[in-house]
PDB file of C-alpha atoms in Angstrom:
ATOM      1  CA  UNK G   1     -15.961 -21.127  46.474  1.00 87.00           C
ATOM      2  CA  UNK G   2     -17.975 -17.922  46.779  1.00 89.00           C
ATOM      3  CA  UNK G   3     -20.912 -19.843  48.216  1.00 87.00           C
ATOM      4  CA  UNK G   4     -18.680 -21.638  50.728  1.00 88.00           C
ATOM      5  CA  UNK G   5     -17.175 -18.297  51.731  1.00 91.00           C
ATOM      6  CA  UNK G   6     -20.650 -16.870  52.348  1.00 89.00           C
ATOM      7  CA  UNK G   7     -21.689 -19.888  54.434  1.00 86.00           C
ATOM      8  CA  UNK G   8     -18.485 -20.591  56.362  1.00 89.00           C
ATOM      9  CA  UNK G   9     -16.665 -17.283  56.670  1.00 88.00           C
ATOM     10  CA  UNK G  10     -19.612 -14.882  56.659  1.00 85.00           C
ATOM     11  CA  UNK G  11     -21.983 -17.369  58.366  1.00 85.00           C
ATOM     12  CA  UNK G  12     -24.864 -16.317  56.110  1.00 84.00           C
ATOM     13  CA  UNK G  13     -28.159 -18.214  56.148  1.00 80.00           C
ATOM     14  CA  UNK G  14     -29.229 -20.392  53.207  1.00 81.00           C
ATOM     15  CA  UNK G  15     -31.755 -17.750  52.174  1.00 78.00           C
ATOM     16  CA  UNK G  16     -29.217 -14.884  52.227  1.00 82.00           C
ATOM     17  CA  UNK G  17     -26.495 -16.923  50.536  1.00 86.00           C
ATOM     18  CA  UNK G  18     -28.969 -18.115  47.901  1.00 85.00           C
ATOM     19  CA  UNK G  19     -30.079 -14.546  47.213  1.00 85.00           C
ATOM     20  CA  UNK G  20     -26.481 -13.402  46.689  1.00 89.00           C
ATOM     21  CA  UNK G  21     -25.780 -16.386  44.448  1.00 89.00           C
ATOM     22  CA  UNK G  22     -28.805 -15.470  42.325  1.00 88.00           C
ATOM     23  CA  UNK G  23     -27.456 -11.946  41.924  1.00 90.00           C
ATOM     24  CA  UNK G  24     -24.077 -13.368  40.913  1.00 92.00           C
ATOM     25  CA  UNK G  25     -25.817 -15.614  38.369  1.00 90.00           C
ATOM     26  CA  UNK G  26     -27.529 -12.560  36.850  1.00 91.00           C
ATOM     27  CA  UNK G  27     -24.169 -10.813  36.421  1.00 94.00           C
ATOM     28  CA  UNK G  28     -22.446 -13.898  34.971  1.00 92.00           C
ATOM     29  CA  UNK G  29     -25.332 -14.582  32.572  1.00 91.00           C
ATOM     30  CA  UNK G  30     -25.369 -10.958  31.414  1.00 92.00           C
ATOM     31  CA  UNK G  31     -21.608 -11.051  30.792  1.00 93.00           C
ATOM     32  CA  UNK G  32     -21.900 -14.325  28.867  1.00 91.00           C
ATOM     33  CA  UNK G  33     -24.768 -13.097  26.695  1.00 92.00           C
ATOM     34  CA  UNK G  34     -22.826  -9.929  25.847  1.00 92.00           C
ATOM     35  CA  UNK G  35     -19.702 -11.841  24.854  1.00 92.00           C
ATOM     36  CA  UNK G  36     -17.594 -10.847  27.860  1.00 93.00           C
ATOM     37  CA  UNK G  37     -17.310 -14.480  28.932  1.00 92.00           C
ATOM     38  CA  UNK G  38     -16.835 -17.546  26.728  1.00 92.00           C
ATOM     39  CA  UNK G  39     -18.713 -19.804  29.142  1.00 91.00           C
ATOM     40  CA  UNK G  40     -21.550 -19.394  31.636  1.00 92.00           C
ATOM     41  CA  UNK G  41     -20.108 -21.098  34.698  1.00 88.00           C
ATOM     42  CA  UNK G  42     -23.431 -20.790  36.558  1.00 87.00           C
ATOM     43  CA  UNK G  43     -25.463 -22.885  34.123  1.00 84.00           C
ATOM     44  CA  UNK G  44     -25.237 -26.193  35.992  1.00 83.00           C
ATOM     45  CA  UNK G  45     -25.084 -24.782  39.518  1.00 84.00           C
ATOM     46  CA  UNK G  46     -28.159 -25.356  41.631  1.00 84.00           C
ATOM     47  CA  UNK G  47     -28.798 -22.568  44.106  1.00 83.00           C
ATOM     48  CA  UNK G  48     -30.131 -23.461  47.524  1.00 78.00           C
ATOM     49  CA  UNK G  49     -32.571 -20.676  48.337  1.00 71.00           C
ATOM     50  CA  UNK G  50     -33.336 -22.131  51.745  1.00 66.00           C
ATOM     51  CA  UNK G  51     -36.466 -21.277  53.645  1.00 64.00           C
ATOM     52  CA  UNK G  52     -36.561 -17.672  54.822  1.00 61.00           C
ATOM     53  CA  UNK G  53     -37.160 -17.165  58.523  1.00 66.00           C
ATOM     54  CA  UNK G  54     -40.291 -15.127  59.097  1.00 69.00           C
ATOM     55  CA  UNK G  55     -39.466 -12.585  61.783  1.00 82.00           C
ATOM     56  CA  UNK G  56     -41.729  -9.994  63.346  1.00 86.00           C
ATOM     57  CA  UNK G  57     -42.069  -8.098  66.603  1.00 92.00           C
ATOM     58  CA  UNK G  58     -44.441  -9.266  69.312  1.00 90.00           C
ATOM     59  CA  UNK G  59     -46.912  -6.818  70.850  1.00 91.00           C
ATOM     60  CA  UNK G  60     -44.706  -6.583  73.953  1.00 94.00           C
ATOM     61  CA  UNK G  61     -41.683  -5.687  71.831  1.00 95.00           C
ATOM     62  CA  UNK G  62     -43.679  -3.001  70.019  1.00 95.00           C
ATOM     63  CA  UNK G  63     -44.610  -1.574  73.426  1.00 96.00           C
ATOM     64  CA  UNK G  64     -40.915  -1.547  74.370  1.00 96.00           C
ATOM     65  CA  UNK G  65     -40.104   0.527  71.306  1.00 97.00           C
ATOM     66  CA  UNK G  66     -43.091   2.800  71.871  1.00 97.00           C
ATOM     67  CA  UNK G  67     -41.949   3.462  75.457  1.00 97.00           C
ATOM     68  CA  UNK G  68     -38.324   4.009  74.391  1.00 97.00           C
ATOM     69  CA  UNK G  69     -37.073   7.434  75.471  1.00 96.00           C
ATOM     70  CA  UNK G  70     -33.656   8.914  74.715  1.00 96.00           C
ATOM     71  CA  UNK G  71     -32.146  12.413  74.665  1.00 97.00           C
ATOM     72  CA  UNK G  72     -30.793  11.790  71.181  1.00 97.00           C
ATOM     73  CA  UNK G  73     -32.948  13.477  68.531  1.00 97.00           C
ATOM     74  CA  UNK G  74     -31.781  10.967  65.924  1.00 97.00           C
ATOM     75  CA  UNK G  75     -32.829   7.945  67.998  1.00 97.00           C
ATOM     76  CA  UNK G  76     -36.171   9.535  68.838  1.00 98.00           C
ATOM     77  CA  UNK G  77     -36.886  10.231  65.177  1.00 98.00           C
ATOM     78  CA  UNK G  78     -35.759   6.720  64.234  1.00 98.00           C
ATOM     79  CA  UNK G  79     -38.149   5.251  66.811  1.00 98.00           C
ATOM     80  CA  UNK G  80     -40.996   7.282  65.323  1.00 98.00           C
ATOM     81  CA  UNK G  81     -40.149   6.285  61.742  1.00 98.00           C
ATOM     82  CA  UNK G  82     -39.982   2.627  62.731  1.00 98.00           C
ATOM     83  CA  UNK G  83     -43.330   2.797  64.548  1.00 98.00           C
ATOM     84  CA  UNK G  84     -44.869   4.578  61.566  1.00 97.00           C
ATOM     85  CA  UNK G  85     -43.752   1.678  59.361  1.00 96.00           C
ATOM     86  CA  UNK G  86     -45.317  -0.786  61.801  1.00 95.00           C
ATOM     87  CA  UNK G  87     -48.590   1.133  61.547  1.00 95.00           C
ATOM     88  CA  UNK G  88     -48.486   1.614  57.769  1.00 93.00           C
ATOM     89  CA  UNK G  89     -46.507  -1.297  56.303  1.00 91.00           C
ATOM     90  CA  UNK G  90     -44.587   1.036  53.993  1.00 93.00           C
ATOM     91  CA  UNK G  91     -41.240  -0.089  52.625  1.00 91.00           C
ATOM     92  CA  UNK G  92     -38.233   2.150  53.259  1.00 95.00           C
ATOM     93  CA  UNK G  93     -38.141   3.740  49.785  1.00 94.00           C
ATOM     94  CA  UNK G  94     -41.871   4.498  49.841  1.00 94.00           C
ATOM     95  CA  UNK G  95     -41.561   5.877  53.369  1.00 95.00           C
ATOM     96  CA  UNK G  96     -38.821   8.315  52.356  1.00 96.00           C
ATOM     97  CA  UNK G  97     -40.882   9.493  49.346  1.00 94.00           C
ATOM     98  CA  UNK G  98     -44.048  10.028  51.374  1.00 94.00           C
ATOM     99  CA  UNK G  99     -45.719  13.442  51.478  1.00 93.00           C
ATOM    100  CA  UNK G 100     -48.996  14.797  52.829  1.00 93.00           C
ATOM    101  CA  UNK G 101     -50.680  14.751  49.401  1.00 94.00           C
ATOM    102  CA  UNK G 102     -50.402  10.939  49.441  1.00 93.00           C
ATOM    103  CA  UNK G 103     -52.799  10.638  52.385  1.00 93.00           C
ATOM    104  CA  UNK G 104     -56.426   9.806  51.627  1.00 92.00           C
ATOM    105  CA  UNK G 105     -59.439   9.087  53.814  1.00 91.00           C
ATOM    106  CA  UNK G 106     -62.627   7.075  53.379  1.00 89.00           C
ATOM    107  CA  UNK G 107     -65.211   6.054  55.993  1.00 87.00           C
ATOM    108  CA  UNK G 108     -62.919   7.123  58.818  1.00 87.00           C
ATOM    109  CA  UNK G 109     -59.928   5.156  57.518  1.00 89.00           C
ATOM    110  CA  UNK G 110     -56.609   6.690  56.504  1.00 93.00           C
ATOM    111  CA  UNK G 111     -54.704   5.185  53.615  1.00 91.00           C
ATOM    112  CA  UNK G 112     -51.940   5.775  51.081  1.00 92.00           C
ATOM    113  CA  UNK G 113     -52.529   4.652  47.498  1.00 88.00           C
ATOM    114  CA  UNK G 114     -49.497   4.767  45.194  1.00 88.00           C
ATOM    115  CA  UNK G 115     -47.089   2.703  43.121  1.00 88.00           C
ATOM    116  CA  UNK G 116     -44.185   1.073  44.907  1.00 86.00           C
ATOM    117  CA  UNK G 117     -40.906   2.766  44.005  1.00 87.00           C
ATOM    118  CA  UNK G 118     -39.077  -0.576  43.940  1.00 82.00           C
ATOM    119  CA  UNK G 119     -41.447  -2.500  41.656  1.00 81.00           C
ATOM    120  CA  UNK G 120     -44.020  -0.055  40.270  1.00 85.00           C
ATOM    121  CA  UNK G 121     -46.805  -2.273  41.644  1.00 81.00           C
ATOM    122  CA  UNK G 122     -49.920  -0.502  42.908  1.00 83.00           C
ATOM    123  CA  UNK G 123     -50.622  -0.753  46.614  1.00 83.00           C
ATOM    124  CA  UNK G 124     -53.102   0.672  49.077  1.00 85.00           C
ATOM    125  CA  UNK G 125     -51.666   0.941  52.570  1.00 88.00           C
ATOM    126  CA  UNK G 126     -54.109   1.453  55.413  1.00 88.00           C
ATOM    127  CA  UNK G 127     -52.449   3.602  58.087  1.00 93.00           C
ATOM    128  CA  UNK G 128     -53.410   3.082  61.716  1.00 93.00           C
ATOM    129  CA  UNK G 129     -54.424   6.170  63.725  1.00 94.00           C
ATOM    130  CA  UNK G 130     -51.239   5.798  65.782  1.00 95.00           C
ATOM    131  CA  UNK G 131     -49.272   6.200  62.564  1.00 96.00           C
ATOM    132  CA  UNK G 132     -51.271   9.294  61.654  1.00 96.00           C
ATOM    133  CA  UNK G 133     -50.460  10.788  65.071  1.00 97.00           C
ATOM    134  CA  UNK G 134     -46.739  10.286  64.387  1.00 97.00           C
ATOM    135  CA  UNK G 135     -47.028  11.809  60.922  1.00 97.00           C
ATOM    136  CA  UNK G 136     -48.928  14.804  62.293  1.00 96.00           C
ATOM    137  CA  UNK G 137     -46.305  15.231  65.034  1.00 97.00           C
ATOM    138  CA  UNK G 138     -43.797  16.122  62.318  1.00 97.00           C
ATOM    139  CA  UNK G 139     -46.250  18.434  60.570  1.00 96.00           C
ATOM    140  CA  UNK G 140     -46.700  15.847  57.799  1.00 96.00           C
ATOM    141  CA  UNK G 141     -42.971  15.834  56.920  1.00 96.00           C
ATOM    142  CA  UNK G 142     -41.368  12.715  58.357  1.00 97.00           C
ATOM    143  CA  UNK G 143     -37.608  12.768  59.066  1.00 97.00           C
ATOM    144  CA  UNK G 144     -35.309  11.554  56.275  1.00 96.00           C
ATOM    145  CA  UNK G 145     -32.421   9.149  56.821  1.00 97.00           C
ATOM    146  CA  UNK G 146     -30.366   6.988  54.493  1.00 96.00           C
ATOM    147  CA  UNK G 147     -31.192   3.310  54.787  1.00 94.00           C
ATOM    148  CA  UNK G 148     -27.748   2.635  56.248  1.00 95.00           C
ATOM    149  CA  UNK G 149     -28.062   5.387  58.878  1.00 96.00           C
ATOM    150  CA  UNK G 150     -31.631   4.340  59.709  1.00 96.00           C
ATOM    151  CA  UNK G 151     -30.622   0.715  60.340  1.00 95.00           C
ATOM    152  CA  UNK G 152     -27.598   1.851  62.353  1.00 96.00           C
ATOM    153  CA  UNK G 153     -29.820   3.842  64.715  1.00 97.00           C
ATOM    154  CA  UNK G 154     -32.233   0.913  64.937  1.00 97.00           C
ATOM    155  CA  UNK G 155     -29.331  -1.231  66.126  1.00 96.00           C
ATOM    156  CA  UNK G 156     -28.722   1.266  68.933  1.00 97.00           C
ATOM    157  CA  UNK G 157     -32.394   1.140  69.916  1.00 97.00           C
ATOM    158  CA  UNK G 158     -32.291  -2.647  69.876  1.00 96.00           C
ATOM    159  CA  UNK G 159     -29.289  -2.728  72.205  1.00 96.00           C
ATOM    160  CA  UNK G 160     -30.802  -0.204  74.625  1.00 97.00           C
ATOM    161  CA  UNK G 161     -34.217  -1.909  74.770  1.00 96.00           C
ATOM    162  CA  UNK G 162     -32.635  -5.378  74.903  1.00 96.00           C
ATOM    163  CA  UNK G 163     -34.862  -6.707  72.116  1.00 95.00           C
ATOM    164  CA  UNK G 164     -33.437  -9.966  70.762  1.00 92.00           C
ATOM    165  CA  UNK G 165     -34.850  -9.739  67.239  1.00 90.00           C
ATOM    166  CA  UNK G 166     -32.629  -7.715  64.914  1.00 91.00           C
ATOM    167  CA  UNK G 167     -34.332  -4.395  64.214  1.00 95.00           C
ATOM    168  CA  UNK G 168     -34.286  -3.375  60.548  1.00 93.00           C
ATOM    169  CA  UNK G 169     -36.506  -1.156  58.424  1.00 93.00           C
ATOM    170  CA  UNK G 170     -37.848  -4.301  56.778  1.00 89.00           C
ATOM    171  CA  UNK G 171     -38.784  -5.893  60.102  1.00 92.00           C
ATOM    172  CA  UNK G 172     -41.379  -3.154  60.671  1.00 93.00           C
ATOM    173  CA  UNK G 173     -43.038  -4.093  57.375  1.00 89.00           C
ATOM    174  CA  UNK G 174     -43.085  -7.768  58.348  1.00 88.00           C
ATOM    175  CA  UNK G 175     -44.590  -6.871  61.710  1.00 91.00           C
ATOM    176  CA  UNK G 176     -47.337  -4.883  59.981  1.00 90.00           C
ATOM    177  CA  UNK G 177     -48.181  -7.851  57.742  1.00 87.00           C
ATOM    178  CA  UNK G 178     -48.173 -10.366  60.582  1.00 86.00           C
ATOM    179  CA  UNK G 179     -50.372  -8.181  62.763  1.00 87.00           C
ATOM    180  CA  UNK G 180     -52.868  -7.745  59.929  1.00 85.00           C
ATOM    181  CA  UNK G 181     -52.982 -11.467  59.292  1.00 82.00           C
ATOM    182  CA  UNK G 182     -53.529 -12.279  62.948  1.00 80.00           C
ATOM    183  CA  UNK G 183     -56.356  -9.767  63.185  1.00 82.00           C
ATOM    184  CA  UNK G 184     -58.232 -11.748  60.553  1.00 79.00           C
ATOM    185  CA  UNK G 185     -57.239  -9.872  57.388  1.00 81.00           C
ATOM    186  CA  UNK G 186     -57.029 -12.309  54.468  1.00 79.00           C
ATOM    187  CA  UNK G 187     -53.753 -13.175  52.760  1.00 77.00           C
ATOM    188  CA  UNK G 188     -54.996 -11.633  49.506  1.00 81.00           C
ATOM    189  CA  UNK G 189     -55.685  -8.311  51.200  1.00 81.00           C
ATOM    190  CA  UNK G 190     -52.363  -8.321  53.089  1.00 81.00           C
ATOM    191  CA  UNK G 191     -50.609  -8.965  49.785  1.00 80.00           C
ATOM    192  CA  UNK G 192     -52.333  -5.921  48.263  1.00 78.00           C
ATOM    193  CA  UNK G 193     -51.502  -3.794  51.300  1.00 80.00           C
ATOM    194  CA  UNK G 194     -47.825  -4.607  50.831  1.00 79.00           C
ATOM    195  CA  UNK G 195     -47.885  -4.137  47.069  1.00 78.00           C
ATOM    196  CA  UNK G 196     -46.785  -7.689  46.264  1.00 73.00           C
ATOM    197  CA  UNK G 197     -47.286  -9.089  42.775  1.00 70.00           C
ATOM    198  CA  UNK G 198     -48.746 -12.324  44.184  1.00 68.00           C
ATOM    199  CA  UNK G 199     -49.650 -13.938  47.494  1.00 66.00           C
ATOM    200  CA  UNK G 200     -46.764 -16.435  47.272  1.00 68.00           C
ATOM    201  CA  UNK G 201     -44.319 -13.646  48.131  1.00 63.00           C
ATOM    202  CA  UNK G 202     -46.441 -12.606  51.102  1.00 67.00           C
ATOM    203  CA  UNK G 203     -46.850 -16.134  52.368  1.00 64.00           C
ATOM    204  CA  UNK G 204     -43.195 -17.098  51.964  1.00 63.00           C
ATOM    205  CA  UNK G 205     -41.559 -14.040  53.466  1.00 58.00           C
ATOM    206  CA  UNK G 206     -44.115 -12.225  55.627  1.00 61.00           C
ATOM    207  CA  UNK G 207     -47.130 -14.243  56.659  1.00 57.00           C
ATOM    208  CA  UNK G 208     -47.109 -16.016  59.995  1.00 58.00           C
ATOM    209  CA  UNK G 209     -50.357 -17.123  61.594  1.00 51.00           C
ATOM    210  CA  UNK G 210     -50.344 -17.616  65.355  1.00 48.00           C
ATOM    211  CA  UNK G 211     -51.853 -20.806  66.785  1.00 53.00           C
ATOM    212  CA  UNK G 212     -54.477 -18.790  68.646  1.00 50.00           C
ATOM    213  CA  UNK G 213     -55.575 -17.174  65.368  1.00 49.00           C
ATOM    214  CA  UNK G 214     -56.045 -20.597  63.769  1.00 47.00           C
ATOM    215  CA  UNK G 215     -58.076 -21.826  66.743  1.00 50.00           C
ATOM    216  CA  UNK G 216     -60.238 -18.696  66.847  1.00 59.00           C
ATOM    217  CA  UNK G 217     -61.000 -18.865  63.138  1.00 53.00           C
ATOM    218  CA  UNK G 218     -61.926 -22.567  63.156  1.00 50.00           C
ATOM    219  CA  UNK G 219     -64.110 -21.971  66.218  1.00 56.00           C
ATOM    220  CA  UNK G 220     -66.384 -19.772  64.047  1.00 56.00           C
ATOM    221  CA  UNK G 221     -67.384 -22.612  61.710  1.00 49.00           C
ATOM    222  CA  UNK G 222     -68.898 -26.077  61.839  1.00 53.00           C
ATOM    223  CA  UNK G 223     -66.999 -28.884  60.141  1.00 49.00           C
TER     224      UNK G 223
END
């Protein structure tokens, strides 16, 4: 009934509904194992995880956000945070915990090397010069917003710029990964940049290779 409610009433996708069902299973299983329930009602239920839709911003959409101007300080700061994520690939939690001491340089490249707050997995995030310019603009102290407030302001930016793809903090991370992949960076390296435990996560949720990238890569070799 819960699953049907998610699909019919809330109109959730298979992937989102499946994720919420998995969380419910965790709670039910925990309650059963601790004696709070006499039966685990989730044992025989198969969860349809669906196939997650890989979303990312096109170069033109990134330009739209870059050119976005508004008198609101909050929307301006949100635009800058979002662009910084696009140029660094940092997840929201890691972005909010970022400080100047995290920045390192080597051979002209800027990067952040830390453990992800969410998983504790080591990552090394290469930050584009455009991201460094944004960071420096705020004197190395980026604005802080709650995830809810951040996404709310992103929704305003989306409506004003008329971008069809739903803007979220996570979309910036997906855009970073997709751009890296389509510039010829290998899946293994992109996975490390994002701090994923394995490439399957990267490939399933983040990695999209454009047709032109496939053609350009094959053009370099002889079959």
